[in-house]
C-alpha cells in the first residue's frame, strides 16, 4: 500500500513468509503487534534476536541446541544404548511429547530422495554410523514417516547396520481412529501386523 | 518441553499469542525461523525492532505513522474536505485497497459499546469534532461495520454534526454474492435501497 510506512510493509512481507500465515493474516498479525507493542512486539523481537544469537545445531545429533551439544545428548538421565532416528526436529519434539522414549536421538535433516537428488552424504547418515561405533549402541529405532522416501531411508540405514538391532515404529490403526476413515494401505498394514488378544 | 532450550520455548509462547497462530502452528513457525536464520529470523527480528522504535499513532487521525503526522494526513494530493471515519487501521487499509477514496481518514479506535462501557471519550470522537471545525470539512463518510455497535456509533456521530453532510457506506448484496447465501438482514437492506436500472 502506497501510504503505509515502509517499516510496516517490510514487516508484513516477512511475516507472510511464515508457514501458516498469508498476506491477509500477516497484516492482521502486524496490526496486533503494533497495538501490543510493550506486551508482545518488543518481547518477540528480543526473543527472536536471542534465538538468532544462541541457537545452533547439536554437533552430535543435529537437534536444536544453545551449546555445541544439545541437552538431550548431554543429559546423564538418558539411556546411551538406544538411538531414535528422526527426519526433523519437529519429529523429535513429537516423540518427546509422548514421553515414552528415554534414549537419545539422531536428526537426519531429511530423507533420501531420488527425485530431489538427496543422497546419504546430504543427510546426517555418516555421522549416525560414527555414533553407533563410538557410543556402544545396541538398538536403532527408526521413527521415519511412512512415505516412500521415509521407507527408502529406513531400508538404506538398516542395510548399513547388519550387526545391531534395527527396529521401526509399528504401523496400524491410530488411537481413536475409525476404520471407515482409514486408507487401504493403513488397514492392510494393520491386518498384516495383527496381534493375538 | 523439558529438554528444549528455554529461548525456543519463550519464542514459541510469544508466537502463539499472534492472531491466527496456535501452539502447534507457533512451533512450526519457530522451527521454520530457526532453519531460515539468515533469510528470515534475523531480518524479522530487525524489522520488529524497527517498527517498535519508529511506529506510533498519527496525532491527527490515529492512523499508523512513523512521524507525528501520518503520510495520508501530510499528503498534499489528498482532498481536505472529506473525512472517512473508520473503526480501526485495518479498515483504513481495506478502504485504501479499493483505491476509490481520495480524502483523509479518522480512525476511531473502536466503537461505542454499552456492554463494554466504551463512551465517546474513550474513542477519538472529540478529536474528530475538533478536526471538522479546523479543517473546513464538508462531508463525513462513516465507514463503520454494520453491527449494532457500529450503527450506534454512526448515529451518535451524525447527531453531533447537524450542520455538515454525513453519509455512510451503502448496504446491499456484495459484488459476486449469491442471494442464496445472504442473510435476511442483508436482503432486506438491499431491497429497501433498491435502485432504478
Short mmCIF file of C-alpha atoms in Angstrom, two decimals:
data_model
loop_
_atom_site.label_atom_id
_atom_site.label_comp_id
_atom_site.label_asym_id
_atom_site.label_seq_id
_atom_site.Cartn_x
_atom_site.Cartn_y
_atom_site.Cartn_z
CA UNK A 1 0.00 0.00 0.00
CA UNK A 2 1.44 3.32 -1.08
CA UNK A 3 0.64 5.30 2.05
CA UNK A 4 1.67 2.77 4.72
CA UNK A 5 5.04 3.33 6.41
CA UNK A 6 7.70 1.16 4.67
CA UNK A 7 8.69 -0.32 8.06
CA UNK A 8 5.18 -1.79 8.34
CA UNK A 9 5.17 -3.05 4.73
CA UNK A 10 8.55 -4.75 5.29
CA UNK A 11 7.33 -6.44 8.47
CA UNK A 12 4.13 -7.65 6.76
CA UNK A 13 6.16 -9.07 3.83
CA UNK A 14 8.44 -11.00 6.22
CA UNK A 15 5.61 -12.25 8.43
CA UNK A 16 3.78 -13.52 5.33
CA UNK A 17 6.71 -15.91 4.72
CA UNK A 18 5.97 -17.83 7.94
CA UNK A 19 4.22 -21.17 7.46
CA UNK A 20 0.51 -20.82 8.22
CA UNK A 21 0.37 -17.07 7.55
CA UNK A 22 -0.59 -15.48 4.25
CA UNK A 23 -0.65 -11.78 3.25
CA UNK A 24 -4.02 -11.18 4.94
CA UNK A 25 -3.22 -12.89 8.24
CA UNK A 26 0.25 -11.28 8.23
CA UNK A 27 -1.42 -7.84 8.06
CA UNK A 28 -3.68 -8.80 10.94
CA UNK A 29 -0.73 -10.09 12.98
CA UNK A 30 1.30 -6.92 12.36
CA UNK A 31 -1.60 -4.66 13.44
CA UNK A 32 -1.93 -6.79 16.58
CA UNK A 33 1.81 -6.41 17.22
CA UNK A 34 1.66 -2.62 16.78
CA UNK A 35 -1.25 -2.40 19.22
CA UNK A 36 0.50 -4.61 21.79
CA UNK A 37 3.91 -3.03 21.44
CA UNK A 38 5.11 -3.37 25.03
CA UNK A 39 3.37 -6.69 25.72
CA UNK A 40 4.20 -8.53 22.50
CA UNK A 41 6.17 -6.70 19.80
CA UNK A 42 9.22 -5.78 21.89
CA UNK A 43 9.44 -9.15 23.75
CA UNK A 44 9.02 -11.00 20.43
CA UNK A 45 11.79 -9.00 18.73
CA UNK A 46 14.05 -9.69 21.74
CA UNK A 47 13.19 -13.41 21.78
CA UNK A 48 13.97 -13.69 18.05
CA UNK A 49 17.26 -11.87 18.45
CA UNK A 50 18.18 -14.18 21.33
CA UNK A 51 17.31 -17.31 19.35
CA UNK A 52 19.23 -15.96 16.34
CA UNK A 53 22.29 -15.34 18.51
CA UNK A 54 22.32 -18.53 20.62
CA UNK A 55 20.55 -21.38 18.85
CA UNK A 56 22.55 -23.76 16.67
CA UNK A 57 22.62 -27.44 15.68
CA UNK A 58 23.88 -30.06 18.14
CA UNK A 59 27.18 -31.32 16.69
CA UNK A 60 26.34 -34.85 17.87
CA UNK A 61 22.71 -35.41 16.81
CA UNK A 62 21.52 -32.36 14.80
CA UNK A 63 18.89 -31.32 17.38
CA UNK A 64 18.36 -27.64 18.21
CA UNK A 65 20.82 -26.56 20.93
CA UNK A 66 22.24 -23.50 22.65
CA UNK A 67 25.69 -25.03 23.05
CA UNK A 68 27.74 -27.43 20.89
CA UNK A 69 25.97 -30.42 22.43
CA UNK A 70 22.17 -30.39 22.99
CA UNK A 71 20.55 -31.00 26.41
CA UNK A 72 19.37 -34.50 25.41
CA UNK A 73 22.85 -35.65 24.27
CA UNK A 74 24.40 -34.05 27.37
CA UNK A 75 21.83 -35.49 29.82
CA UNK A 76 23.07 -38.28 32.09
CA UNK A 77 19.49 -39.48 32.66
CA UNK A 78 19.21 -40.55 29.02
CA UNK A 79 19.96 -44.17 28.10
CA UNK A 80 23.04 -44.37 25.85
CA UNK A 81 22.34 -47.72 24.20
CA UNK A 82 19.32 -46.62 22.12
CA UNK A 83 19.19 -44.05 19.34
CA UNK A 84 15.88 -42.96 17.82
CA UNK A 85 16.41 -41.76 14.24
CA UNK A 86 14.02 -39.00 13.11
CA UNK A 87 13.76 -36.92 9.96
CA UNK A 88 13.40 -33.50 11.52
CA UNK A 89 13.47 -31.63 14.86
CA UNK A 90 9.64 -31.41 14.75
CA UNK A 91 9.54 -35.24 14.78
CA UNK A 92 11.92 -35.28 17.77
CA UNK A 93 9.54 -32.91 19.58
CA UNK A 94 6.58 -35.17 18.71
CA UNK A 95 8.45 -38.19 20.16
CA UNK A 96 9.32 -36.21 23.30
CA UNK A 97 5.68 -35.20 23.81
CA UNK A 98 4.75 -38.90 24.10
CA UNK A 99 7.28 -39.15 27.00
CA UNK A 100 7.93 -42.82 26.21
CA UNK A 101 11.41 -42.83 24.77
CA UNK A 102 14.26 -42.39 27.23
CA UNK A 103 17.24 -42.83 24.90
CA UNK A 104 18.92 -40.34 22.58
CA UNK A 105 18.06 -39.07 19.13
CA UNK A 106 19.63 -38.58 15.74
CA UNK A 107 18.08 -35.98 13.42
CA UNK A 108 18.79 -36.86 9.77
CA UNK A 109 17.71 -33.48 8.39
CA UNK A 110 15.55 -35.04 5.67
CA UNK A 111 15.07 -38.33 3.86
CA UNK A 112 16.86 -39.92 0.92
CA UNK A 113 15.13 -38.89 -2.27
CA UNK A 114 15.92 -39.93 -5.82
CA UNK A 115 13.64 -37.20 -7.20
CA UNK A 116 15.29 -34.39 -5.25
CA UNK A 117 18.77 -35.96 -5.59
CA UNK A 118 19.28 -36.27 -1.82
CA UNK A 119 21.94 -38.90 -1.07
CA UNK A 120 23.32 -40.29 2.23
CA UNK A 121 26.09 -37.64 2.28
CA UNK A 122 23.46 -34.86 2.21
CA UNK A 123 21.89 -36.18 5.42
CA UNK A 124 23.43 -36.91 8.83
CA UNK A 125 23.78 -40.66 7.95
CA UNK A 126 27.64 -40.86 8.06
CA UNK A 127 27.53 -39.14 11.48
CA UNK A 128 24.95 -41.76 12.63
CA UNK A 129 27.28 -44.62 11.60
CA UNK A 130 30.14 -42.92 13.51
CA UNK A 131 27.96 -42.60 16.62
CA UNK A 132 26.94 -46.26 16.51
CA UNK A 133 30.62 -47.25 16.63
CA UNK A 134 31.63 -44.81 19.37
CA UNK A 135 28.56 -44.80 21.66
CA UNK A 136 28.15 -48.54 22.28
CA UNK A 137 24.67 -48.58 20.72
CA UNK A 138 22.58 -51.77 20.90
CA UNK A 139 19.35 -50.65 19.20
CA UNK A 140 18.41 -48.17 16.48
CA UNK A 141 14.72 -47.20 16.40
CA UNK A 142 13.74 -45.74 13.04
CA UNK A 143 10.90 -43.22 13.59
CA UNK A 144 10.63 -42.03 9.99
CA UNK A 145 7.48 -41.09 8.12
CA UNK A 146 5.56 -43.87 6.37
CA UNK A 147 6.22 -42.33 2.96
CA UNK A 148 8.14 -43.82 0.02
CA UNK A 149 11.19 -41.68 0.86
CA UNK A 150 10.89 -42.50 4.56
CA UNK A 151 10.78 -46.23 3.86
CA UNK A 152 13.69 -45.99 1.40
CA UNK A 153 15.76 -44.19 4.05
CA UNK A 154 14.82 -46.78 6.70
CA UNK A 155 15.89 -49.66 4.44
CA UNK A 156 19.14 -47.92 3.50
CA UNK A 157 20.07 -47.38 7.16
CA UNK A 158 19.10 -50.95 8.11
CA UNK A 159 21.32 -52.29 5.28
CA UNK A 160 24.34 -50.41 6.70
CA UNK A 161 23.92 -51.98 10.15
CA UNK A 162 23.73 -55.77 9.90
CA UNK A 163 25.34 -56.28 13.32
CA UNK A 164 22.89 -54.35 15.59
CA UNK A 165 19.12 -54.42 16.22
CA UNK A 166 17.25 -52.02 13.94
CA UNK A 167 13.53 -51.55 14.65
CA UNK A 168 10.93 -49.16 13.29
CA UNK A 169 7.68 -47.74 14.67
CA UNK A 170 4.66 -50.02 14.26
CA UNK A 171 2.12 -49.22 11.57
CA UNK A 172 -1.60 -49.66 12.20
CA UNK A 173 -4.85 -48.04 13.27
CA UNK A 174 -4.17 -44.74 15.11
CA UNK A 175 -5.55 -44.48 18.67
CA UNK A 176 -9.08 -43.07 18.44
CA UNK A 177 -9.15 -43.79 14.69
CA UNK A 178 -12.24 -45.14 12.96
CA UNK A 179 -11.84 -47.81 10.29
CA UNK A 180 -14.24 -46.01 7.99
CA UNK A 181 -11.87 -43.06 7.66
CA UNK A 182 -8.63 -45.04 7.19
CA UNK A 183 -6.96 -45.56 3.82
CA UNK A 184 -6.48 -49.04 2.35
CA UNK A 185 -2.72 -49.05 2.96
CA UNK A 186 -3.13 -48.48 6.72
CA UNK A 187 -5.79 -51.20 7.01
CA UNK A 188 -3.56 -53.62 5.04
CA UNK A 189 -0.58 -52.84 7.34
CA UNK A 190 -2.74 -53.21 10.48
CA UNK A 191 -4.14 -56.54 9.26
CA UNK A 192 -0.70 -57.92 8.42
CA UNK A 193 0.65 -56.91 11.84
CA UNK A 194 -2.41 -58.22 13.75
CA UNK A 195 -1.80 -59.49 17.29
CA UNK A 196 -3.40 -62.17 19.49
CA UNK A 197 -5.60 -60.57 22.18
CA UNK B 1 9.06 -29.49 26.72
CA UNK B 2 11.68 -30.13 29.34
CA UNK B 3 14.63 -30.66 27.01
CA UNK B 4 14.08 -27.80 24.56
CA UNK B 5 16.27 -24.69 25.03
CA UNK B 6 14.31 -22.06 27.06
CA UNK B 7 14.99 -19.48 24.31
CA UNK B 8 12.99 -21.65 21.89
CA UNK B 9 10.17 -22.24 24.40
CA UNK B 10 9.92 -18.48 25.05
CA UNK B 11 9.74 -17.71 21.35
CA UNK B 12 7.06 -20.37 20.77
CA UNK B 13 4.98 -18.99 23.68
CA UNK B 14 5.15 -15.45 22.25
CA UNK B 15 4.45 -16.52 18.67
CA UNK B 16 1.39 -18.47 19.86
CA UNK B 17 -0.12 -15.15 21.02
CA UNK B 18 -0.32 -13.86 17.45
CA UNK B 19 -3.80 -13.96 15.89
CA UNK B 20 -4.11 -16.94 13.56
CA UNK B 21 -1.37 -18.97 15.27
CA UNK B 22 -1.92 -21.57 17.99
CA UNK B 23 0.65 -23.61 19.95
CA UNK B 24 1.08 -26.13 17.12
CA UNK B 25 1.49 -23.63 14.28
CA UNK B 26 3.74 -21.49 16.52
CA UNK B 27 6.07 -24.49 16.93
CA UNK B 28 6.08 -24.99 13.18
CA UNK B 29 6.79 -21.29 12.56
CA UNK B 30 9.66 -21.26 15.08
CA UNK B 31 11.31 -24.33 13.51
CA UNK B 32 10.98 -22.64 10.12
CA UNK B 33 12.60 -19.50 11.56
CA UNK B 34 15.50 -21.48 13.06
CA UNK B 35 16.11 -23.19 9.72
CA UNK B 36 15.98 -19.90 7.78
CA UNK B 37 18.03 -17.91 10.27
CA UNK B 38 19.82 -15.60 7.82
CA UNK B 39 16.95 -15.31 5.36
CA UNK B 40 14.05 -14.83 7.78
CA UNK B 41 14.78 -14.90 11.53
CA UNK B 42 17.37 -12.12 11.63
CA UNK B 43 15.53 -9.80 9.15
CA UNK B 44 12.25 -10.38 11.02
CA UNK B 45 13.81 -9.54 14.41
CA UNK B 46 15.31 -6.37 12.86
CA UNK B 47 12.01 -5.38 11.20
CA UNK B 48 10.17 -5.82 14.52
CA UNK B 49 12.73 -3.78 16.39
CA UNK B 50 12.48 -1.04 13.75
CA UNK B 51 8.67 -0.97 13.92
CA UNK B 52 8.82 -0.95 17.73
CA UNK B 53 11.19 2.01 17.67
CA UNK B 54 9.60 4.15 14.94
CA UNK B 55 5.90 3.42 14.57
CA UNK B 56 3.37 5.44 16.55
CA UNK B 57 -0.16 6.85 16.17
CA UNK B 58 -0.79 9.87 13.93
CA UNK B 59 -1.69 12.73 16.32
CA UNK B 60 -4.25 13.97 13.80
CA UNK B 61 -6.19 10.89 12.69
CA UNK B 62 -4.96 7.88 14.73
CA UNK B 63 -3.51 6.04 11.71
CA UNK B 64 -0.16 4.21 11.98
CA UNK B 65 2.70 6.65 11.32
CA UNK B 66 6.45 6.99 11.64
CA UNK B 67 6.28 10.70 12.48
CA UNK B 68 3.77 12.79 14.45
CA UNK B 69 1.56 13.14 11.36
CA UNK B 70 0.90 10.14 9.07
CA UNK B 71 1.63 10.16 5.32
CA UNK B 72 -2.06 10.43 4.41
CA UNK B 73 -2.68 13.49 6.65
CA UNK B 74 0.57 15.06 5.41
CA UNK B 75 -0.10 14.36 1.71
CA UNK B 76 -0.98 17.36 -0.45
CA UNK B 77 -2.62 15.08 -3.02
CA UNK B 78 -5.37 14.20 -0.56
CA UNK B 79 -8.64 16.17 -0.64
CA UNK B 80 -9.11 18.07 2.62
CA UNK B 81 -12.89 18.48 2.52
CA UNK B 82 -13.79 14.79 3.10
CA UNK B 83 -13.07 12.66 6.12
CA UNK B 84 -13.76 8.91 6.09
CA UNK B 85 -14.38 7.66 9.63
CA UNK B 86 -13.25 4.06 10.28
CA UNK B 87 -13.14 1.90 13.37
CA UNK B 88 -9.60 0.58 13.06
CA UNK B 89 -6.41 0.85 10.97
CA UNK B 90 -7.28 -2.46 9.28
CA UNK B 91 -10.47 -0.81 7.95
CA UNK B 92 -8.43 2.14 6.68
CA UNK B 93 -6.19 -0.34 4.83
CA UNK B 94 -9.27 -2.05 3.35
CA UNK B 95 -10.58 1.35 2.11
CA UNK B 96 -7.16 2.18 0.64
CA UNK B 97 -7.02 -1.15 -1.22
CA UNK B 98 -10.18 -0.17 -3.12
CA UNK B 99 -8.30 2.97 -4.32
CA UNK B 100 -11.57 4.91 -4.55
CA UNK B 101 -11.38 7.38 -1.67
CA UNK B 102 -9.08 10.34 -2.14
CA UNK B 103 -9.82 12.25 1.06
CA UNK B 104 -8.44 11.80 4.56
CA UNK B 105 -9.29 9.40 7.36
CA UNK B 106 -10.15 9.39 11.01
CA UNK B 107 -9.53 6.19 12.99
CA UNK B 108 -11.87 5.99 16.00
CA UNK B 109 -10.03 3.14 17.67
CA UNK B 110 -13.22 1.15 18.33
CA UNK B 111 -16.97 1.65 18.51
CA UNK B 112 -19.26 2.90 21.24
CA UNK B 113 -20.43 -0.03 23.32
CA UNK B 114 -22.83 -0.04 26.23
CA UNK B 115 -21.84 -3.61 27.14
CA UNK B 116 -18.09 -2.88 27.27
CA UNK B 117 -18.66 0.61 28.75
CA UNK B 118 -16.95 2.39 25.83
CA UNK B 119 -18.08 6.04 25.69
CA UNK B 120 -17.24 8.85 23.20
CA UNK B 121 -14.31 10.00 25.38
CA UNK B 122 -12.71 6.54 25.07
CA UNK B 123 -12.62 6.86 21.26
CA UNK B 124 -11.18 9.59 19.03
CA UNK B 125 -14.61 11.26 18.69
CA UNK B 126 -13.72 14.59 20.43
CA UNK B 127 -10.66 14.84 18.16
CA UNK B 128 -12.94 14.24 15.12
CA UNK B 129 -15.20 17.13 16.16
CA UNK B 130 -12.12 19.37 16.56
CA UNK B 131 -10.88 18.41 13.08
CA UNK B 132 -14.25 19.18 11.47
CA UNK B 133 -14.06 22.73 12.88
CA UNK B 134 -10.42 23.34 11.95
CA UNK B 135 -10.09 21.52 8.58
CA UNK B 136 -13.00 23.06 6.65
CA UNK B 137 -14.71 19.68 6.21
CA UNK B 138 -17.81 19.42 4.02
CA UNK B 139 -18.55 15.68 4.17
CA UNK B 140 -18.08 12.92 6.71
CA UNK B 141 -18.27 9.40 5.29
CA UNK B 142 -18.98 6.84 8.00
CA UNK B 143 -17.34 3.51 7.01
CA UNK B 144 -18.18 1.60 10.17
CA UNK B 145 -19.15 -2.05 10.45
CA UNK B 146 -22.82 -2.95 10.02
CA UNK B 147 -23.04 -4.21 13.61
CA UNK B 148 -25.19 -2.88 16.45
CA UNK B 149 -22.22 -1.04 17.96
CA UNK B 150 -21.15 0.28 14.53
CA UNK B 151 -24.64 1.63 13.85
CA UNK B 152 -24.89 3.16 17.34
CA UNK B 153 -21.55 4.93 16.79
CA UNK B 154 -22.65 6.16 13.34
CA UNK B 155 -25.88 7.61 14.76
CA UNK B 156 -24.05 9.23 17.67
CA UNK B 157 -21.56 10.94 15.33
CA UNK B 158 -24.31 12.06 12.91
CA UNK B 159 -26.23 13.59 15.85
CA UNK B 160 -23.19 15.70 16.81
CA UNK B 161 -22.90 17.18 13.30
CA UNK B 162 -26.23 18.66 12.20
CA UNK B 163 -24.56 21.32 10.01
CA UNK B 164 -22.47 19.14 7.62
CA UNK B 165 -23.22 16.24 5.25
CA UNK B 166 -22.84 12.87 6.97
CA UNK B 167 -23.06 9.79 4.72
CA UNK B 168 -22.41 6.14 5.32
CA UNK B 169 -21.39 3.20 3.07
CA UNK B 170 -24.30 1.60 1.20
CA UNK B 171 -25.63 -1.73 2.40
CA UNK B 172 -26.64 -4.44 -0.07
CA UNK B 173 -25.60 -7.54 -1.96
CA UNK B 174 -21.77 -7.87 -2.06
CA UNK B 175 -20.21 -8.00 -5.52
CA UNK B 176 -20.07 -11.66 -6.58
CA UNK B 177 -22.50 -12.59 -3.81
CA UNK B 178 -25.28 -15.12 -4.36
CA UNK B 179 -28.72 -14.42 -2.88
CA UNK B 180 -28.97 -17.99 -1.60
CA UNK B 181 -26.07 -17.43 0.80
CA UNK B 182 -27.10 -13.99 2.09
CA UNK B 183 -28.75 -13.44 5.45
CA UNK B 184 -32.25 -11.94 5.75
CA UNK B 185 -30.97 -8.60 7.05
CA UNK B 186 -28.76 -8.00 4.02
CA UNK B 187 -31.56 -8.90 1.61
CA UNK B 188 -33.95 -6.58 3.49
CA UNK B 189 -31.40 -3.72 3.33
CA UNK B 190 -30.71 -4.34 -0.38
CA UNK B 191 -34.43 -4.40 -1.16
CA UNK B 192 -35.11 -1.17 0.75
CA UNK B 193 -32.22 0.60 -1.02
CA UNK B 194 -33.17 -0.74 -4.48
CA UNK B 195 -32.33 1.45 -7.45
CA UNK B 196 -33.88 2.02 -10.88
CA UNK B 197 -31.83 0.33 -13.62
#
